[in-house]
Amino acid sequence: MTEKSLELLDGSAWADFCERLAGLGEAIRGEPYPNDPRSRAEGYRALTRWLIYALQQEVEAGDPRFPGFVRHQDPWNQWGGPNPDNVYLRANIDPTKTYRVWSEDTRGLRQAIFSLHEGDMHLNEYGVFGERSFSDFETGPNGEFELWLTPDAHPAIEGNCIGLHPDARIFTIRQYLADWQNDAAPKFHIACEETVGKPRGPIDPTQLASGLDRSIRWVEASMEYWHRYTSRAWSRGAPNEAGPAQSAPGGADNILYGNCFWQLLPDEVLLLQVERPDAQYWSFVSHTLPWLESGEWDRRTTSLNDQQVHVDDDGIVRLVISHEDPGVPNWIDTEGRARGMLVYRWVWAENNPQPEVRLLRRNQLREVLPPGHPEVSPQERRQRLAARAEAAWDRFR
């Protein structure tokens, strides 16, 4: 038996896993983490969410010989500033093997990004390889889709193919659903050609011990990384100022990210104005500090995208960040948080407009909006939120 196998069977691997998890719970109660009741409670919840995902990715789907997609970043499992308009799928892969990825019907899919990753940024694994968009590939007359991931150019495979980089360990699909009611999120499958149709053998103690170790390491690194990331970003900028959008290390090449840290008193609002981006997809999402979640995005307007926002006649998008409903269509709900981080994404963009922001008192807002800017009644807001919750549930049911 291997050393790892013995550690699992004598209980030491499990004890180590539990001790490290308990240590994270202890760390949340000390510096440098926030000590207010809401932030601490959200910190404990973040640990449960990250642990659920990590165990699925590293234990249940950890063997690249028998890959399976793990879905994460839904309303109940958030990590690293998720985009509410994405369905994220990930599978572990071995760059020396060949994989088939397919869907029986992709009709209604607005767009997607297919990427090979070295790992995750919080593990200092930033490599992104072979990135392609869904529109780059051919589909069948009824939306049939097939993609091959191969170590080398494969003479028997023509068309949809991505070469596997030697450092690639994760295959990711980001599906974009801007129209929540009508855009489709097709079912994708993945199989390793070496093992397709073959059953897996009995559980391997060595693999399970390694999976437990990788899982808790992933959670430990997440907790430290996102606190450091948000703290440094906050200290480098100034509240209520917007920065330019740019590509992010470890992110997709087709995405430009910009941010604006906001800090608001109860009677203040932040008005963000930007020229409508020339992009296939664009959005605004509010993220929490320091856990970098996207709030209760299925039940609150913590995000808006190009299919959901109102654009004024002058081509300007006017977005209002506030604690209470300001009665305008483009409201980003702070969820009562004194501060947070607004992220904007321009994806497949032809330009990179720079947002401008103005800090106002709530009673000043209507004075600075252009004539004809719509008003949203409380009843209409309730209807919008109800439709939002239903669409999110339908997507992840």
Coordinates of C-alpha atoms in Angstrom, one line a residue:
M1 CA 0.0 0.0 0.0
T2 CA 1.1 3.6 -0.6
E3 CA 1.6 6.0 2.2
K4 CA -1.5 7.9 1.2
S5 CA -3.5 4.8 1.3
L6 CA -2.3 3.9 4.8
E7 CA -3.1 7.5 6.0
L8 CA -6.7 7.1 4.8
L9 CA -7.2 3.6 6.3
D10 CA -5.8 4.5 9.7
G11 CA -7.9 7.6 9.9
S12 CA -5.1 10.1 9.9
A13 CA -6.0 11.6 6.5
W14 CA -9.6 12.2 7.6
A15 CA -8.4 13.7 10.9
D16 CA -6.1 16.0 9.1
F17 CA -8.9 17.1 6.8
C18 CA -11.2 17.8 9.7
E19 CA -8.5 19.6 11.7
R20 CA -7.7 21.9 8.7
L21 CA -11.4 22.7 8.2
A22 CA -11.8 23.5 11.9
G23 CA -8.7 25.7 11.6
L24 CA -10.5 27.8 8.9
G25 CA -13.4 28.3 11.2
E26 CA -11.0 29.5 13.9
A27 CA -9.3 31.8 11.5
I28 CA -12.6 33.5 10.5
R29 CA -12.9 34.8 14.1
G30 CA -9.6 36.6 14.1
E31 CA -7.6 39.1 12.1
P32 CA -7.7 40.1 9.3
Y33 CA -11.2 39.0 8.7
P34 CA -14.2 41.3 9.5
N35 CA -15.9 40.7 12.8
D36 CA -19.4 42.1 12.2
P37 CA -22.2 39.5 12.5
R38 CA -23.2 39.6 8.9
S39 CA -19.7 39.2 7.4
R40 CA -18.8 36.5 9.9
A41 CA -21.9 34.5 9.1
E42 CA -21.3 34.9 5.4
G43 CA -17.7 33.7 5.9
Y44 CA -18.9 30.5 7.5
R45 CA -21.4 30.0 4.7
A46 CA -18.7 30.6 2.1
L47 CA -16.7 27.8 3.7
T48 CA -19.6 25.4 3.3
R49 CA -20.1 26.5 -0.3
W50 CA -16.5 26.2 -1.3
L51 CA -16.2 22.8 0.4
I52 CA -19.2 21.4 -1.4
Y53 CA -17.7 22.4 -4.8
A54 CA -14.1 21.3 -3.9
L55 CA -15.3 17.8 -2.8
Q56 CA -17.3 17.4 -6.0
Q57 CA -14.4 18.5 -8.2
E58 CA -11.6 16.7 -6.4
V59 CA -13.3 13.6 -5.0
E60 CA -16.4 12.8 -6.9
A61 CA -15.1 13.9 -10.3
G62 CA -11.4 13.9 -9.5
D63 CA -10.3 11.0 -11.8
P64 CA -9.6 12.4 -15.3
R65 CA -9.9 8.9 -16.7
F66 CA -13.6 9.0 -15.9
P67 CA -14.4 12.7 -16.2
G68 CA -17.7 14.4 -15.4
F69 CA -18.8 18.0 -15.5
V70 CA -19.2 19.7 -12.2
R71 CA -21.5 22.7 -12.2
H72 CA -20.7 25.5 -9.8
Q73 CA -21.4 29.2 -9.4
D74 CA -25.2 28.8 -9.0
P75 CA -27.0 31.0 -6.4
W76 CA -26.1 28.5 -3.6
N77 CA -22.5 27.9 -4.5
Q78 CA -20.5 31.0 -5.2
W79 CA -16.8 31.6 -5.6
G80 CA -14.5 34.3 -6.9
G81 CA -17.0 36.9 -8.1
P82 CA -19.3 34.7 -10.2
N83 CA -21.3 36.0 -13.1
P84 CA -25.0 35.4 -12.7
D85 CA -25.4 35.2 -16.4
N86 CA -23.1 32.2 -16.7
V87 CA -23.6 28.4 -16.3
Y88 CA -20.1 27.2 -15.4
L89 CA -19.1 23.6 -16.1
R90 CA -15.7 22.1 -15.2
A91 CA -14.1 18.7 -15.7
N92 CA -10.7 17.3 -14.7
I93 CA -8.7 16.1 -17.7
D94 CA -5.3 14.4 -18.4
P95 CA -3.4 16.2 -21.2
T96 CA -2.1 12.9 -22.5
K97 CA -5.5 11.5 -23.2
T98 CA -8.3 12.2 -25.8
Y99 CA -11.7 13.4 -24.8
R100 CA -15.0 13.8 -26.6
V101 CA -17.3 16.6 -25.5
W102 CA -20.8 16.7 -27.0
S103 CA -24.4 18.0 -26.7
E104 CA -27.5 16.6 -28.4
D105 CA -29.0 20.0 -28.9
T106 CA -27.4 23.4 -28.5
R107 CA -30.2 25.4 -30.2
G108 CA -30.9 28.5 -28.2
L109 CA -27.4 28.8 -26.7
R110 CA -26.5 32.5 -27.0
Q111 CA -22.7 32.0 -26.7
A112 CA -20.1 30.1 -24.7
I113 CA -16.4 30.0 -24.0
F114 CA -14.5 26.7 -24.0
S115 CA -11.1 26.9 -22.1
L116 CA -8.3 24.7 -20.9
H117 CA -6.9 25.7 -17.6
E118 CA -3.8 24.9 -15.7
G119 CA -5.8 25.2 -12.5
D120 CA -7.0 28.2 -10.4
M121 CA -5.6 31.6 -9.8
H122 CA -5.7 31.2 -6.0
L123 CA -3.4 28.2 -6.4
N124 CA -1.0 30.3 -8.5
E125 CA -2.0 28.3 -11.6
Y126 CA -2.9 31.0 -14.1
G127 CA -2.4 29.2 -17.5
V128 CA -5.3 29.4 -20.0
F129 CA -4.9 27.4 -23.2
G130 CA -6.8 26.7 -26.4
E131 CA -9.6 29.1 -25.7
R132 CA -12.4 29.1 -28.2
S133 CA -15.9 30.5 -28.5
F134 CA -19.0 28.4 -29.3
S135 CA -19.5 30.4 -32.5
D136 CA -16.1 29.2 -33.7
F137 CA -17.4 25.7 -34.1
E138 CA -19.8 23.9 -36.4
T139 CA -23.1 22.4 -35.2
G140 CA -25.5 20.0 -36.8
P141 CA -28.9 20.9 -38.4
N142 CA -30.7 20.2 -35.1
G143 CA -28.0 21.8 -32.9
E144 CA -25.9 18.7 -32.5
F145 CA -22.4 19.6 -31.2
E146 CA -19.2 17.6 -30.9
L147 CA -15.8 18.7 -29.8
W148 CA -12.6 16.7 -29.4
L149 CA -9.8 17.5 -26.9
T150 CA -6.6 15.8 -28.2
P151 CA -2.9 15.8 -27.1
D152 CA -1.8 16.3 -30.7
A153 CA -3.4 17.1 -34.1
H154 CA -5.5 14.0 -34.7
P155 CA -5.7 13.0 -38.4
A156 CA -8.9 11.1 -38.0
I157 CA -10.7 14.2 -36.5
E158 CA -11.7 17.1 -38.6
G159 CA -13.5 20.3 -37.6
N160 CA -14.2 20.9 -33.9
C161 CA -11.0 20.1 -32.1
I162 CA -8.8 21.8 -29.4
G163 CA -5.3 20.6 -28.8
L164 CA -4.4 19.8 -25.2
H165 CA -1.6 21.8 -23.7
P166 CA 0.8 19.7 -21.5
D167 CA 0.0 21.9 -18.5
A168 CA -3.8 21.7 -18.9
R169 CA -5.6 20.0 -16.1
I170 CA -9.2 21.5 -16.2
F171 CA -11.6 21.9 -19.1
T172 CA -14.2 24.7 -18.6
I173 CA -17.4 25.7 -20.4
R174 CA -18.9 29.1 -19.7
Q175 CA -22.4 29.3 -21.1
Y176 CA -23.9 32.8 -21.5
L177 CA -27.6 33.4 -20.7
A178 CA -28.3 37.1 -21.0
D179 CA -32.0 36.6 -21.7
W180 CA -32.9 34.6 -18.6
Q181 CA -36.3 33.6 -19.8
N182 CA -35.4 32.4 -23.4
D183 CA -31.6 31.6 -23.7
A184 CA -30.8 27.9 -23.4
A185 CA -28.3 26.2 -21.3
P186 CA -27.7 22.9 -23.1
K187 CA -26.6 19.7 -21.5
F188 CA -23.0 18.9 -22.2
H189 CA -21.3 15.6 -21.7
I190 CA -17.6 14.6 -21.6
A191 CA -15.9 11.2 -21.9
C192 CA -12.4 9.9 -22.1
E193 CA -11.9 7.7 -25.2
E194 CA -9.7 5.3 -23.3
T195 CA -12.5 4.4 -20.8
V196 CA -15.8 5.3 -22.5
G197 CA -18.4 2.7 -21.7
K198 CA -16.2 1.1 -19.1
P199 CA -17.1 1.0 -15.4
R200 CA -14.8 2.4 -12.7
G201 CA -13.1 0.0 -10.4
P202 CA -13.5 0.0 -6.6
I203 CA -12.7 3.2 -4.7
D204 CA -9.0 3.7 -4.4
P205 CA -7.9 4.8 -0.8
T206 CA -4.9 6.6 -2.3
Q207 CA -7.1 8.6 -4.6
L208 CA -9.6 9.5 -1.9
A209 CA -6.8 10.6 0.5
S210 CA -5.3 12.8 -2.3
G211 CA -8.8 14.2 -3.1
L212 CA -9.5 15.1 0.5
D213 CA -6.1 16.9 0.6
R214 CA -6.7 18.8 -2.6
S215 CA -10.2 19.8 -1.5
I216 CA -9.2 21.3 1.8
R217 CA -6.2 23.0 0.2
W218 CA -8.5 24.5 -2.4
V219 CA -10.7 25.9 0.4
E220 CA -7.8 27.2 2.4
A221 CA -6.3 29.0 -0.6
S222 CA -9.7 30.5 -1.5
M223 CA -10.2 32.0 1.9
E224 CA -6.8 33.6 2.0
Y225 CA -6.7 34.7 -1.6
W226 CA -10.0 36.4 -1.9
H227 CA -9.5 38.4 1.3
R228 CA -6.1 39.5 0.1
Y229 CA -7.4 40.3 -3.3
T230 CA -10.3 42.4 -2.2
S231 CA -8.3 44.2 0.5
R232 CA -5.5 45.1 -1.8
A233 CA -7.8 46.2 -4.6
W234 CA -9.7 48.4 -2.1
S235 CA -6.5 50.0 -0.8
R236 CA -5.2 50.7 -4.3
G237 CA -8.3 52.6 -5.4
A238 CA -10.7 55.1 -4.0
P239 CA -14.4 54.5 -3.2
N240 CA -16.9 55.6 -5.7
E241 CA -14.5 55.9 -8.6
A242 CA -14.6 53.7 -11.7
G243 CA -11.5 52.1 -13.3
P244 CA -11.0 51.0 -16.9
A245 CA -11.9 47.5 -18.0
Q246 CA -9.0 45.1 -18.8
S247 CA -8.2 41.4 -19.1
A248 CA -7.5 39.5 -15.9
P249 CA -4.6 37.0 -15.3
G250 CA -6.1 33.5 -15.3
G251 CA -9.4 34.8 -16.9
A252 CA -10.7 34.3 -20.4
D253 CA -9.0 36.3 -23.1
N254 CA -12.3 37.5 -24.5
I255 CA -13.4 39.2 -21.4
L256 CA -12.5 42.8 -20.2
Y257 CA -13.1 43.4 -16.5
G258 CA -13.5 46.7 -14.8
N259 CA -14.6 47.6 -11.3
C260 CA -15.9 50.4 -9.1
F261 CA -15.7 50.0 -5.3
W262 CA -18.7 51.8 -3.7
Q263 CA -19.2 53.1 -0.2
L264 CA -22.6 54.6 0.6
L265 CA -24.4 56.2 3.5
P266 CA -28.1 55.3 3.9
D267 CA -29.3 58.3 2.0
E268 CA -26.6 58.2 -0.8
V269 CA -26.8 56.7 -4.2
L270 CA -24.1 56.2 -6.9
L271 CA -25.0 57.0 -10.5
L272 CA -22.8 55.2 -13.0
Q273 CA -23.0 56.4 -16.6
V274 CA -21.3 54.7 -19.6
E275 CA -21.6 54.6 -23.3
R276 CA -23.3 51.4 -24.5
P277 CA -20.5 48.9 -25.1
D278 CA -20.1 47.5 -28.6
A279 CA -19.9 43.9 -27.4
Q280 CA -21.7 40.6 -27.9
Y281 CA -22.3 40.5 -24.2
W282 CA -21.9 43.0 -21.3
S283 CA -23.0 43.2 -17.7
F284 CA -22.7 44.8 -14.3
V285 CA -22.5 42.7 -11.1
S286 CA -22.2 43.6 -7.4
H287 CA -19.8 41.6 -5.3
T288 CA -19.5 41.3 -1.6
L289 CA -16.4 42.0 0.5
P290 CA -14.3 40.2 1.4
W291 CA -15.9 36.9 0.3
L292 CA -16.5 38.1 -3.3
E293 CA -19.9 36.5 -3.8
S294 CA -22.6 38.0 -6.0
G295 CA -25.2 38.3 -3.3
E296 CA -28.7 36.8 -3.5
W297 CA -28.7 37.4 -7.2
D298 CA -31.6 35.1 -7.9
R299 CA -34.0 37.2 -5.7
R300 CA -32.4 40.7 -5.9
T301 CA -31.1 42.8 -8.7
T302 CA -27.4 42.5 -7.8
S303 CA -26.7 42.2 -11.5
L304 CA -27.9 43.5 -14.8
N305 CA -26.9 42.6 -18.4
D306 CA -27.3 43.9 -21.9
Q307 CA -30.7 42.2 -22.3
Q308 CA -32.0 43.6 -19.0
V309 CA -30.8 47.2 -18.8
H310 CA -32.5 50.3 -20.1
V311 CA -30.4 52.4 -22.5
D312 CA -31.4 56.1 -22.8
D313 CA -32.0 57.7 -26.2
D314 CA -28.6 59.3 -26.1
G315 CA -27.0 55.8 -26.0
I316 CA -25.9 56.1 -22.4
V317 CA -26.5 53.4 -19.8
R318 CA -27.4 54.9 -16.4
L319 CA -27.0 52.6 -13.5
V320 CA -28.0 53.4 -9.9
I321 CA -26.4 51.7 -6.9
S322 CA -28.4 52.3 -3.8
H323 CA -29.6 50.7 -0.5
E324 CA -33.3 51.4 -1.3
D325 CA -35.2 51.0 -4.5
P326 CA -34.8 54.3 -6.4
G327 CA -37.6 53.6 -8.8
V328 CA -35.4 53.4 -11.9
P329 CA -35.0 50.4 -14.3
N330 CA -31.2 50.0 -13.8
W331 CA -31.0 49.5 -10.1
I332 CA -28.2 47.5 -8.5
D333 CA -29.3 46.6 -5.0
T334 CA -26.6 46.9 -2.3
E335 CA -28.5 44.4 -0.1
G336 CA -28.0 47.0 2.7
R337 CA -24.2 46.7 2.6
A338 CA -22.3 49.8 3.4
R339 CA -19.7 49.0 0.8
G340 CA -19.0 46.6 -2.0
M341 CA -17.5 46.1 -5.4
L342 CA -19.3 46.6 -8.8
V343 CA -17.7 44.6 -11.6
Y344 CA -18.5 45.3 -15.3
R345 CA -17.7 42.8 -18.1
W346 CA -17.3 43.6 -21.8
V347 CA -17.2 40.2 -23.6
W348 CA -16.2 39.8 -27.3
A349 CA -16.0 43.7 -27.3
E350 CA -15.0 46.0 -30.1
N351 CA -14.5 49.0 -27.8
N352 CA -13.8 49.7 -24.2
P353 CA -16.0 52.6 -22.9
Q354 CA -14.9 54.1 -19.6
P355 CA -17.7 54.6 -17.0
E356 CA -18.2 57.8 -15.0
V357 CA -19.7 57.9 -11.6
R358 CA -21.4 60.6 -9.4
L359 CA -22.2 60.4 -5.7
L360 CA -25.6 61.9 -5.0
R361 CA -28.2 62.2 -2.3
R362 CA -31.2 60.1 -3.0
N363 CA -33.4 63.1 -3.4
Q364 CA -31.1 64.5 -6.1
L365 CA -31.2 61.5 -8.4
R366 CA -34.3 62.3 -10.5
E367 CA -33.0 65.8 -11.1
V368 CA -29.9 64.6 -13.0
L369 CA -31.6 61.9 -15.0
P370 CA -32.6 62.8 -18.5
P371 CA -36.3 63.6 -19.4
G372 CA -38.1 60.4 -20.3
H373 CA -35.9 58.1 -18.1
P374 CA -38.4 55.5 -17.0
E375 CA -39.9 55.1 -13.5
V376 CA -40.4 51.7 -12.0
S377 CA -43.2 51.3 -9.4
P378 CA -43.0 49.1 -6.4
Q379 CA -45.5 46.7 -7.9
E380 CA -43.5 46.5 -11.1
R381 CA -40.4 45.9 -9.1
R382 CA -42.0 43.0 -7.4
Q383 CA -43.1 41.5 -10.7
R384 CA -39.5 41.8 -12.0
L385 CA -38.0 40.1 -9.0
A386 CA -40.6 37.3 -9.1
A387 CA -39.8 36.7 -12.8
R388 CA -36.0 36.8 -11.9
A389 CA -36.4 34.2 -9.2
E390 CA -38.5 31.9 -11.4
A391 CA -36.0 32.1 -14.3
A392 CA -33.0 31.3 -12.0
W393 CA -34.8 28.3 -10.5
D394 CA -35.7 27.0 -14.0
R395 CA -32.1 27.3 -15.1
F396 CA -30.7 25.2 -12.2
R397 CA -33.6 22.9 -11.5

